[in-house]
DNA sequence: ATAATAAAAGCATTCATTTACTTTTATTAT
DNA sequence: ATAATAAAAGTAAATGAATGCTTTTATTAT
């Protein structure tokens, strides 16, 4: 459902959000190391997130990527739509291009149930909700 | 969640099952044309399904691929496991290799809900359940 | 037996995604 | 102003999945 890059993006953003309290910005290398991902993939992907205003960045010494309180309050779906596009939750379970309630594939009704549940979860869960268990040592971004 | 080949496999099997009443076997070309997929991909994929005993095949004139009543009663998950492997419904939503209830990613609980719902659907729905709406002209495999 | 048919198998190519490298641009501290 | 830092941007390579092609093997009807 989600691309590898998109999963990496969610992890990176959760990490960034969890660093908010420290008041410090994070560089590409730091983020990539923490979530155990390729530096280059992370760099490209963060660029996209900045362009889509999911996160902010600043150049130069003491520069890096960071988030505002408002951005921490964004739903996860903002990350997903920025990276994988707006149609993730509209795709047919069997890959038909025009699958809909009026022209359904045989799995349409059931698959839509799953897809909609996932979408709801991604709309309801805020970035800050997910970084909380990380800060409490209850959840992990690697392993 | 499912690979392109896996989606093609599900469509091919639903088509085969829907042809059961006719008592006729279907060749690679016929199947590929009906579900609008690459002949070669379909050939390879059907081979795998035969090896995993999801469907049967016979060579020679009047040969082709076909299914028994028993095979039509299989759950969809049999197709998925044959093509994409047994771990599809065990994978972490963020791609962690060791994500579990004791070492969860921040999305674990919520994602598991979605994953489990999808798995349940794939275990409960039988192949013959899905070819029924097709036979009734209520659902489609192309478009 | 032979020819025709159709799946099985192996190898090669294409395509998309991911990862890697290099150069450029902006910012800050000195 | 200058040097150092760090993101932005553009291009290239590597990987993996999907597709394409060719040969082999098995079966059936004649």
mmCIF file of C-alpha atoms (C1' of nucleotides) in Angstrom:
data_model
loop_
_atom_site.group_PDB
_atom_site.id
_atom_site.type_symbol
_atom_site.label_atom_id
_atom_site.label_comp_id
_atom_site.label_asym_id
_atom_site.label_seq_id
_atom_site.Cartn_x
_atom_site.Cartn_y
_atom_site.Cartn_z
ATOM 1 C CA UNK A 1 0.000 0.000 0.000
ATOM 2 C CA UNK A 2 2.763 2.446 0.985
ATOM 3 C CA UNK A 3 6.088 2.731 -0.845
ATOM 4 C CA UNK A 4 9.368 2.098 0.950
ATOM 5 C CA UNK A 5 10.223 5.779 0.687
ATOM 6 C CA UNK A 6 6.903 6.653 2.290
ATOM 7 C CA UNK A 7 7.576 4.386 5.265
ATOM 8 C CA UNK A 8 11.001 5.978 5.592
ATOM 9 C CA UNK A 9 9.339 9.399 5.486
ATOM 10 C CA UNK A 10 6.952 8.555 8.313
ATOM 11 C CA UNK A 11 9.827 7.320 10.464
ATOM 12 C CA UNK A 12 11.903 10.418 9.705
ATOM 13 C CA UNK A 13 9.060 12.762 10.572
ATOM 14 C CA UNK A 14 8.262 10.929 13.796
ATOM 15 C CA UNK A 15 11.921 11.235 14.743
ATOM 16 C CA UNK A 16 11.976 14.943 13.907
ATOM 17 C CA UNK A 17 8.823 15.518 15.921
ATOM 18 C CA UNK A 18 10.265 13.652 18.879
ATOM 19 C CA UNK A 19 13.255 15.975 18.820
ATOM 20 C CA UNK A 20 11.059 19.050 19.061
ATOM 21 C CA UNK A 21 11.478 19.483 22.815
ATOM 22 C CA UNK A 22 15.254 19.758 22.472
ATOM 23 C CA UNK A 23 14.804 22.834 20.267
ATOM 24 C CA UNK A 24 17.503 21.573 17.954
ATOM 25 C CA UNK A 25 17.425 21.067 14.209
ATOM 26 C CA UNK A 26 18.525 17.771 12.702
ATOM 27 C CA UNK A 27 20.726 17.154 9.671
ATOM 28 C CA UNK A 28 20.213 14.543 6.981
ATOM 29 C CA UNK A 29 22.989 12.306 8.307
ATOM 30 C CA UNK A 30 21.646 12.347 11.846
ATOM 31 C CA UNK A 31 18.137 11.459 10.724
ATOM 32 C CA UNK A 32 19.284 8.762 8.292
ATOM 33 C CA UNK A 33 21.439 7.157 10.970
ATOM 34 C CA UNK A 34 18.718 7.179 13.567
ATOM 35 C CA UNK A 35 16.121 5.495 11.388
ATOM 36 C CA UNK A 36 18.728 3.255 9.716
ATOM 37 C CA UNK A 37 18.028 4.378 6.152
ATOM 38 C CA UNK A 38 20.044 5.516 3.166
ATOM 39 C CA UNK A 39 21.362 9.059 3.560
ATOM 40 C CA UNK A 40 20.553 9.888 -0.043
ATOM 41 C CA UNK A 41 17.030 8.550 0.015
ATOM 42 C CA UNK A 42 16.416 10.463 3.216
ATOM 43 C CA UNK A 43 17.805 13.680 1.711
ATOM 44 C CA UNK A 44 15.600 13.514 -1.366
ATOM 45 C CA UNK A 45 12.572 12.576 0.614
ATOM 46 C CA UNK A 46 13.030 15.371 3.179
ATOM 47 C CA UNK A 47 13.284 17.838 0.306
ATOM 48 C CA UNK A 48 9.850 16.741 -0.874
ATOM 49 C CA UNK A 49 8.427 17.045 2.625
ATOM 50 C CA UNK A 50 9.772 20.607 2.857
ATOM 51 C CA UNK A 51 8.271 21.506 -0.521
ATOM 52 C CA UNK A 52 4.919 20.116 0.651
ATOM 53 C CA UNK A 53 5.326 22.023 3.930
ATOM 54 C CA UNK A 54 5.100 18.963 6.137
ATOM 55 C CA UNK A 55 8.381 20.061 7.740
ATOM 56 C CA UNK A 56 10.674 23.092 7.546
ATOM 57 C CA UNK A 57 14.361 23.406 6.784
ATOM 58 C CA UNK A 58 17.035 26.030 7.017
ATOM 59 C CA UNK A 59 20.407 26.106 5.350
ATOM 60 C CA UNK A 60 23.799 27.061 6.665
ATOM 61 C CA UNK A 61 25.524 26.452 10.002
ATOM 62 C CA UNK A 62 23.062 25.439 12.725
ATOM 63 C CA UNK A 63 20.679 24.694 9.899
ATOM 64 C CA UNK A 64 18.775 21.486 9.381
ATOM 65 C CA UNK A 65 15.265 20.136 9.370
ATOM 66 C CA UNK A 66 12.724 20.943 12.059
ATOM 67 C CA UNK A 67 9.012 21.115 12.815
ATOM 68 C CA UNK A 68 6.655 23.607 14.417
ATOM 69 C CA UNK A 69 3.974 22.704 16.947
ATOM 70 C CA UNK A 70 1.396 23.148 14.234
ATOM 71 C CA UNK A 71 3.236 20.755 11.962
ATOM 72 C CA UNK A 72 3.504 18.198 14.759
ATOM 73 C CA UNK A 73 -0.283 18.291 14.895
ATOM 74 C CA UNK A 74 -0.656 17.207 11.283
ATOM 75 C CA UNK A 75 -2.250 13.843 10.527
ATOM 76 C CA UNK A 76 -0.034 11.081 9.156
ATOM 77 C CA UNK A 77 -1.912 11.232 5.867
ATOM 78 C CA UNK A 78 -0.147 14.516 5.088
ATOM 79 C CA UNK A 79 3.161 12.648 4.917
ATOM 80 C CA UNK A 80 1.680 9.875 2.799
ATOM 81 C CA UNK A 81 0.041 12.232 0.327
ATOM 82 C CA UNK A 82 3.233 14.282 0.030
ATOM 83 C CA UNK A 83 5.329 11.232 -0.860
ATOM 84 C CA UNK A 84 3.028 8.710 -2.559
ATOM 85 C CA UNK A 85 0.444 11.125 -3.958
ATOM 86 C CA UNK A 86 -3.217 11.839 -3.285
ATOM 87 C CA UNK A 87 -4.565 8.603 -4.781
ATOM 88 C CA UNK A 88 -3.149 6.034 -2.384
ATOM 89 C CA UNK A 89 -6.501 5.451 -0.743
ATOM 90 C CA UNK A 90 -8.438 5.361 -3.984
ATOM 91 C CA UNK A 91 -6.696 2.454 -5.659
ATOM 92 C CA UNK A 92 -8.444 -0.792 -6.515
ATOM 93 C CA UNK A 93 -7.411 -3.924 -4.635
ATOM 94 C CA UNK A 94 -7.004 -5.826 -7.914
ATOM 95 C CA UNK A 95 -5.409 -2.950 -9.811
ATOM 96 C CA UNK A 96 -8.362 -1.968 -12.030
ATOM 97 C CA UNK A 97 -8.125 1.650 -13.106
ATOM 98 C CA UNK A 98 -11.851 2.363 -13.027
ATOM 99 C CA UNK A 99 -13.011 0.279 -10.089
ATOM 100 C CA UNK A 100 -15.876 1.962 -8.237
ATOM 101 C CA UNK A 101 -19.196 1.186 -6.614
ATOM 102 C CA UNK A 102 -20.876 1.395 -10.031
ATOM 103 C CA UNK A 103 -18.181 -0.647 -11.817
ATOM 104 C CA UNK A 104 -16.677 -2.792 -9.051
ATOM 105 C CA UNK A 105 -14.092 -5.532 -9.107
ATOM 106 C CA UNK A 106 -15.171 -8.718 -7.310
ATOM 107 C CA UNK A 107 -13.310 -7.643 -4.164
ATOM 108 C CA UNK A 108 -14.425 -4.013 -4.204
ATOM 109 C CA UNK A 109 -16.751 -3.912 -1.207
ATOM 110 C CA UNK A 110 -14.467 -5.880 1.068
ATOM 111 C CA UNK A 111 -11.264 -4.196 0.003
ATOM 112 C CA UNK A 112 -12.815 -0.759 0.374
ATOM 113 C CA UNK A 113 -13.550 -1.624 3.988
ATOM 114 C CA UNK A 114 -9.857 -2.271 4.626
ATOM 115 C CA UNK A 115 -8.694 0.729 2.625
ATOM 116 C CA UNK A 116 -11.105 3.075 4.350
ATOM 117 C CA UNK A 117 -10.092 1.825 7.775
ATOM 118 C CA UNK A 118 -6.458 2.509 6.942
ATOM 119 C CA UNK A 119 -7.303 5.935 5.585
ATOM 120 C CA UNK A 120 -9.303 6.808 8.692
ATOM 121 C CA UNK A 121 -6.399 5.768 10.860
ATOM 122 C CA UNK A 122 -4.034 7.951 8.826
ATOM 123 C CA UNK A 123 -6.388 10.902 9.069
ATOM 124 C CA UNK A 124 -7.022 10.566 12.784
ATOM 125 C CA UNK A 125 -3.528 9.820 14.018
ATOM 126 C CA UNK A 126 -1.435 12.928 14.432
ATOM 127 C CA UNK A 127 2.319 12.974 14.117
ATOM 128 C CA UNK A 128 2.616 13.980 17.771
ATOM 129 C CA UNK A 129 0.459 11.005 18.800
ATOM 130 C CA UNK A 130 3.014 8.676 17.262
ATOM 131 C CA UNK A 131 6.124 10.293 18.696
ATOM 132 C CA UNK A 132 4.791 10.023 22.228
ATOM 133 C CA UNK A 133 5.312 6.248 22.628
ATOM 134 C CA UNK A 134 8.764 6.797 21.120
ATOM 135 C CA UNK A 135 9.648 9.385 23.751
ATOM 136 C CA UNK A 136 8.345 7.076 26.466
ATOM 137 C CA UNK A 137 10.500 4.217 25.245
ATOM 138 C CA UNK A 138 7.424 2.140 24.485
ATOM 139 C CA UNK A 139 7.887 2.083 20.703
ATOM 140 C CA UNK A 140 10.847 1.959 18.334
ATOM 141 C CA UNK A 141 11.812 3.174 14.867
ATOM 142 C CA UNK A 142 14.430 0.488 14.204
ATOM 143 C CA UNK A 143 14.942 -3.247 14.588
ATOM 144 C CA UNK B 1 0.320 -4.747 0.232
ATOM 145 C CA UNK B 2 -0.091 -7.158 -2.722
ATOM 146 C CA UNK B 3 2.285 -7.290 -5.692
ATOM 147 C CA UNK B 4 1.064 -6.597 -9.208
ATOM 148 C CA UNK B 5 1.586 -10.256 -10.103
ATOM 149 C CA UNK B 6 -0.520 -11.277 -7.134
ATOM 150 C CA UNK B 7 -3.411 -9.067 -8.244
ATOM 151 C CA UNK B 8 -3.116 -10.578 -11.720
ATOM 152 C CA UNK B 9 -3.161 -14.045 -10.144
ATOM 153 C CA UNK B 10 -6.374 -13.342 -8.249
ATOM 154 C CA UNK B 11 -8.064 -12.085 -11.406
ATOM 155 C CA UNK B 12 -6.870 -15.111 -13.407
ATOM 156 C CA UNK B 13 -8.119 -17.554 -10.793
ATOM 157 C CA UNK B 14 -11.490 -15.835 -10.505
ATOM 158 C CA UNK B 15 -11.816 -16.066 -14.283
ATOM 159 C CA UNK B 16 -10.852 -19.738 -14.267
ATOM 160 C CA UNK B 17 -13.329 -20.479 -11.518
ATOM 161 C CA UNK B 18 -16.066 -18.632 -13.377
ATOM 162 C CA UNK B 19 -15.438 -20.872 -16.379
ATOM 163 C CA UNK B 20 -15.929 -24.019 -14.326
ATOM 164 C CA UNK B 21 -19.567 -24.537 -15.366
ATOM 165 C CA UNK B 22 -18.574 -24.696 -19.046
ATOM 166 C CA UNK B 23 -16.388 -27.738 -18.294
ATOM 167 C CA UNK B 24 -13.689 -26.328 -20.547
ATOM 168 C CA UNK B 25 -10.037 -25.706 -19.845
ATOM 169 C CA UNK B 26 -8.481 -22.350 -20.607
ATOM 170 C CA UNK B 27 -5.148 -21.604 -22.244
ATOM 171 C CA UNK B 28 -2.665 -18.920 -21.238
ATOM 172 C CA UNK B 29 -3.596 -16.652 -24.129
ATOM 173 C CA UNK B 30 -7.313 -16.806 -23.414
ATOM 174 C CA UNK B 31 -6.802 -16.001 -19.732
ATOM 175 C CA UNK B 32 -4.321 -13.203 -20.403
ATOM 176 C CA UNK B 33 -6.653 -11.626 -22.941
ATOM 177 C CA UNK B 34 -9.665 -11.788 -20.670
ATOM 178 C CA UNK B 35 -7.991 -10.125 -17.708
ATOM 179 C CA UNK B 36 -5.994 -7.770 -19.947
ATOM 180 C CA UNK B 37 -2.574 -8.797 -18.702
ATOM 181 C CA UNK B 38 0.757 -9.806 -20.231
ATOM 182 C CA UNK B 39 0.700 -13.322 -21.668
ATOM 183 C CA UNK B 40 4.132 -14.071 -20.290
ATOM 184 C CA UNK B 41 3.487 -12.824 -16.818
ATOM 185 C CA UNK B 42 0.279 -14.844 -16.761
ATOM 186 C CA UNK B 43 2.103 -17.976 -17.955
ATOM 187 C CA UNK B 44 4.760 -17.744 -15.266
ATOM 188 C CA UNK B 45 2.269 -16.978 -12.573
ATOM 189 C CA UNK B 46 -0.084 -19.837 -13.529
ATOM 190 C CA UNK B 47 2.872 -22.209 -13.340
ATOM 191 C CA UNK B 48 3.434 -21.173 -9.749
ATOM 192 C CA UNK B 49 -0.246 -21.630 -8.935
ATOM 193 C CA UNK B 50 -0.130 -25.151 -10.394
ATOM 194 C CA UNK B 51 2.966 -25.994 -8.361
ATOM 195 C CA UNK B 52 1.203 -24.734 -5.232
ATOM 196 C CA UNK B 53 -1.894 -26.726 -6.219
ATOM 197 C CA UNK B 54 -4.192 -23.744 -6.291
ATOM 198 C CA UNK B 55 -5.210 -24.785 -9.826
ATOM 199 C CA UNK B 56 -4.534 -27.744 -12.129
ATOM 200 C CA UNK B 57 -3.140 -27.920 -15.646
ATOM 201 C CA UNK B 58 -2.827 -30.499 -18.378
ATOM 202 C CA UNK B 59 -0.628 -30.425 -21.435
ATOM 203 C CA UNK B 60 -1.350 -31.357 -25.012
ATOM 204 C CA UNK B 61 -4.370 -30.824 -27.231
ATOM 205 C CA UNK B 62 -7.486 -29.938 -25.247
ATOM 206 C CA UNK B 63 -5.120 -29.149 -22.407
ATOM 207 C CA UNK B 64 -5.049 -25.964 -20.393
ATOM 208 C CA UNK B 65 -5.655 -24.699 -16.879
ATOM 209 C CA UNK B 66 -8.705 -25.662 -14.834
ATOM 210 C CA UNK B 67 -10.061 -25.970 -11.321
ATOM 211 C CA UNK B 68 -11.945 -28.565 -9.313
ATOM 212 C CA UNK B 69 -14.915 -27.818 -7.081
ATOM 213 C CA UNK B 70 -12.663 -28.270 -4.087
ATOM 214 C CA UNK B 71 -10.191 -25.747 -5.471
ATOM 215 C CA UNK B 72 -12.990 -23.279 -6.140
ATOM 216 C CA UNK B 73 -13.764 -23.488 -2.437
ATOM 217 C CA UNK B 74 -10.292 -22.300 -1.453
ATOM 218 C CA UNK B 75 -9.941 -18.970 0.340
ATOM 219 C CA UNK B 76 -8.314 -16.096 -1.542
ATOM 220 C CA UNK B 77 -5.384 -16.224 0.848
ATOM 221 C CA UNK B 78 -4.202 -19.421 -0.848
ATOM 222 C CA UNK B 79 -3.549 -17.454 -4.036
ATOM 223 C CA UNK B 80 -1.805 -14.668 -2.136
ATOM 224 C CA UNK B 81 0.446 -16.992 -0.162
ATOM 225 C CA UNK B 82 1.334 -18.937 -3.310
ATOM 226 C CA UNK B 83 2.464 -15.814 -5.149
ATOM 227 C CA UNK B 84 3.653 -13.311 -2.526
ATOM 228 C CA UNK B 85 4.681 -15.767 0.200
ATOM 229 C CA UNK B 86 3.417 -16.613 3.669
ATOM 230 C CA UNK B 87 4.559 -13.397 5.344
ATOM 231 C CA UNK B 88 2.348 -10.837 3.606
ATOM 232 C CA UNK B 89 0.145 -10.407 6.644
ATOM 233 C CA UNK B 90 3.009 -10.303 9.115
ATOM 234 C CA UNK B 91 4.864 -7.315 7.745
ATOM 235 C CA UNK B 92 5.305 -4.096 9.696
ATOM 236 C CA UNK B 93 3.525 -0.989 8.446
ATOM 237 C CA UNK B 94 6.755 1.006 8.662
ATOM 238 C CA UNK B 95 8.988 -1.759 7.339
ATOM 239 C CA UNK B 96 10.702 -2.771 10.592
ATOM 240 C CA UNK B 97 11.926 -6.354 10.433
ATOM 241 C CA UNK B 98 11.242 -7.202 14.064
ATOM 242 C CA UNK B 99 8.091 -5.224 14.769
ATOM 243 C CA UNK B 100 5.848 -7.043 17.238
ATOM 244 C CA UNK B 101 3.654 -6.404 20.261
ATOM 245 C CA UNK B 102 6.745 -6.586 22.475
ATOM 246 C CA UNK B 103 8.886 -4.413 20.181
ATOM 247 C CA UNK B 104 6.345 -2.297 18.293
ATOM 248 C CA UNK B 105 6.749 0.522 15.838
ATOM 249 C CA UNK B 106 4.704 3.622 16.680
ATOM 250 C CA UNK B 107 1.947 2.531 14.295
ATOM 251 C CA UNK B 108 1.913 -1.124 15.281
ATOM 252 C CA UNK B 109 -1.425 -1.378 17.070
ATOM 253 C CA UNK B 110 -3.344 0.596 14.485
ATOM 254 C CA UNK B 111 -1.703 -0.961 11.458
ATOM 255 C CA UNK B 112 -2.215 -4.447 12.844
ATOM 256 C CA UNK B 113 -5.920 -3.705 12.953
ATOM 257 C CA UNK B 114 -5.960 -2.955 9.233
ATOM 258 C CA UNK B 115 -3.697 -5.867 8.341
ATOM 259 C CA UNK B 116 -5.722 -8.326 10.374
ATOM 260 C CA UNK B 117 -8.969 -7.130 8.823
ATOM 261 C CA UNK B 118 -7.512 -7.687 5.367
ATOM 262 C CA UNK B 119 -6.199 -11.093 6.331
ATOM 263 C CA UNK B 120 -9.572 -12.116 7.761
ATOM 264 C CA UNK B 121 -11.253 -11.044 4.544
ATOM 265 C CA UNK B 122 -8.778 -13.090 2.520
ATOM 266 C CA UNK B 123 -9.304 -16.127 4.718
ATOM 267 C CA UNK B 124 -13.075 -15.912 4.734
ATOM 268 C CA UNK B 125 -13.738 -15.091 1.097
ATOM 269 C CA UNK B 126 -13.681 -18.152 -1.099
ATOM 270 C CA UNK B 127 -12.724 -18.063 -4.754
ATOM 271 C CA UNK B 128 -16.241 -19.161 -5.696
ATOM 272 C CA UNK B 129 -17.717 -16.285 -3.655
ATOM 273 C CA UNK B 130 -15.857 -13.832 -5.867
ATOM 274 C CA UNK B 131 -16.693 -15.398 -9.218
ATOM 275 C CA UNK B 132 -20.414 -15.263 -8.471
ATOM 276 C CA UNK B 133 -20.844 -11.491 -8.969
ATOM 277 C CA UNK B 134 -18.758 -11.883 -12.115
ATOM 278 C CA UNK B 135 -21.114 -14.512 -13.520
ATOM 279 C CA UNK B 136 -24.078 -12.324 -12.618
ATOM 280 C CA UNK B 137 -22.619 -9.362 -14.462
ATOM 281 C CA UNK B 138 -22.457 -7.366 -11.259
ATOM 282 C CA UNK B 139 -18.654 -7.191 -11.087
ATOM 283 C CA UNK B 140 -15.822 -6.910 -13.596
ATOM 284 C CA UNK B 141 -12.205 -8.006 -13.996
ATOM 285 C CA UNK B 142 -11.209 -5.244 -16.397
ATOM 286 C CA UNK B 143 -11.655 -1.511 -16.843
ATOM 287 C "C1'" DA C 1 4.558 -43.815 -34.651
ATOM 288 C "C1'" DT C 2 3.682 -39.101 -35.834
ATOM 289 C "C1'" DA C 3 2.163 -34.532 -35.781
ATOM 290 C "C1'" DA C 4 -0.042 -31.053 -33.348
ATOM 291 C "C1'" DT C 5 -1.012 -28.773 -29.201
ATOM 292 C "C1'" DA C 6 -0.196 -26.612 -24.910
ATOM 293 C "C1'" DA C 7 2.168 -26.064 -20.597
ATOM 294 C "C1'" DA C 8 6.991 -25.762 -18.328
ATOM 295 C "C1'" DA C 9 11.331 -23.881 -17.995
ATOM 296 C "C1'" DG C 10 15.192 -20.982 -18.671
ATOM 297 C "C1'" DC C 11 17.200 -16.886 -20.132
ATOM 298 C "C1'" DA C 12 17.121 -11.954 -21.622
ATOM 299 C "C1'" DT C 13 15.232 -7.451 -21.649
ATOM 300 C "C1'" DT C 14 12.667 -3.583 -19.970
ATOM 301 C "C1'" DC C 15 10.900 -0.588 -16.567
ATOM 302 C "C1'" DA C 16 10.342 1.590 -12.128
ATOM 303 C "C1'" DT C 17 12.014 2.348 -7.727
ATOM 304 C "C1'" DT C 18 15.620 3.142 -4.782
ATOM 305 C "C1'" DT C 19 20.214 4.497 -3.818
ATOM 306 C "C1'" DA C 20 24.492 6.952 -4.888
ATOM 307 C "C1'" DC C 21 27.249 10.766 -6.406
ATOM 308 C "C1'" DT C 22 28.276 15.611 -7.652
ATOM 309 C "C1'" DT C 23 27.439 20.370 -8.037
ATOM 310 C "C1'" DT C 24 24.988 24.423 -6.655
ATOM 311 C "C1'" DT C 25 22.843 27.622 -3.588
ATOM 312 C "C1'" DA C 26 21.753 29.709 0.714
ATOM 313 C "C1'" DT C 27 22.911 30.970 5.428
ATOM 314 C "C1'" DT C 28 25.548 31.941 9.425
ATOM 315 C "C1'" DA C 29 29.501 32.846 12.291
ATOM 316 C "C1'" DT C 30 33.846 34.809 12.290
ATOM 317 C "C1'" DA D 1 34.126 39.843 3.103
ATOM 318 C "C1'" DT D 2 35.248 35.132 3.907
ATOM 319 C "C1'" DA D 3 35.037 30.476 5.173
ATOM 320 C "C1'" DA D 4 32.343 26.878 6.786
ATOM 321 C "C1'" DT D 5 28.119 24.515 6.979
ATOM 322 C "C1'" DA D 6 24.072 22.341 5.395
ATOM 323 C "C1'" DA D 7 20.194 21.833 2.356
ATOM 324 C "C1'" DA D 8 18.685 21.756 -2.745
ATOM 325 C "C1'" DA D 9 19.009 20.055 -7.114
ATOM 326 C "C1'" DG D 10 20.262 17.364 -10.892
ATOM 327 C "C1'" DT D 11 22.183 13.300 -12.843
ATOM 328 C "C1'" DA D 12 23.771 8.476 -12.765
ATOM 329 C "C1'" DA D 13 24.000 3.792 -11.128
ATOM 330 C "C1'" DA D 14 22.046 -0.331 -8.852
ATOM 331 C "C1'" DT D 15 18.400 -3.184 -7.688
ATOM 332 C "C1'" DG D 16 14.245 -5.777 -8.162
ATOM 333 C "C1'" DA D 17 9.956 -6.669 -10.307
ATOM 334 C "C1'" DA D 18 7.625 -7.361 -14.450
ATOM 335 C "C1'" DT D 19 7.598 -8.558 -19.203
ATOM 336 C "C1'" DG D 20 9.259 -10.747 -23.410
ATOM 337 C "C1'" DC D 21 11.303 -14.466 -26.105
ATOM 338 C "C1'" DT D 22 12.911 -19.216 -27.121
ATOM 339 C "C1'" DT D 23 13.450 -23.964 -26.211
ATOM 340 C "C1'" DT D 24 11.945 -28.135 -23.981
ATOM 341 C "C1'" DT D 25 8.742 -31.499 -22.349
ATOM 342 C "C1'" DA D 26 4.418 -33.814 -21.975
ATOM 343 C "C1'" DT D 27 0.028 -35.257 -23.845
ATOM 344 C "C1'" DT D 28 -3.449 -36.370 -27.100
ATOM 345 C "C1'" DA D 29 -5.598 -37.300 -31.412
ATOM 346 C "C1'" DT D 30 -4.812 -39.190 -35.729
#
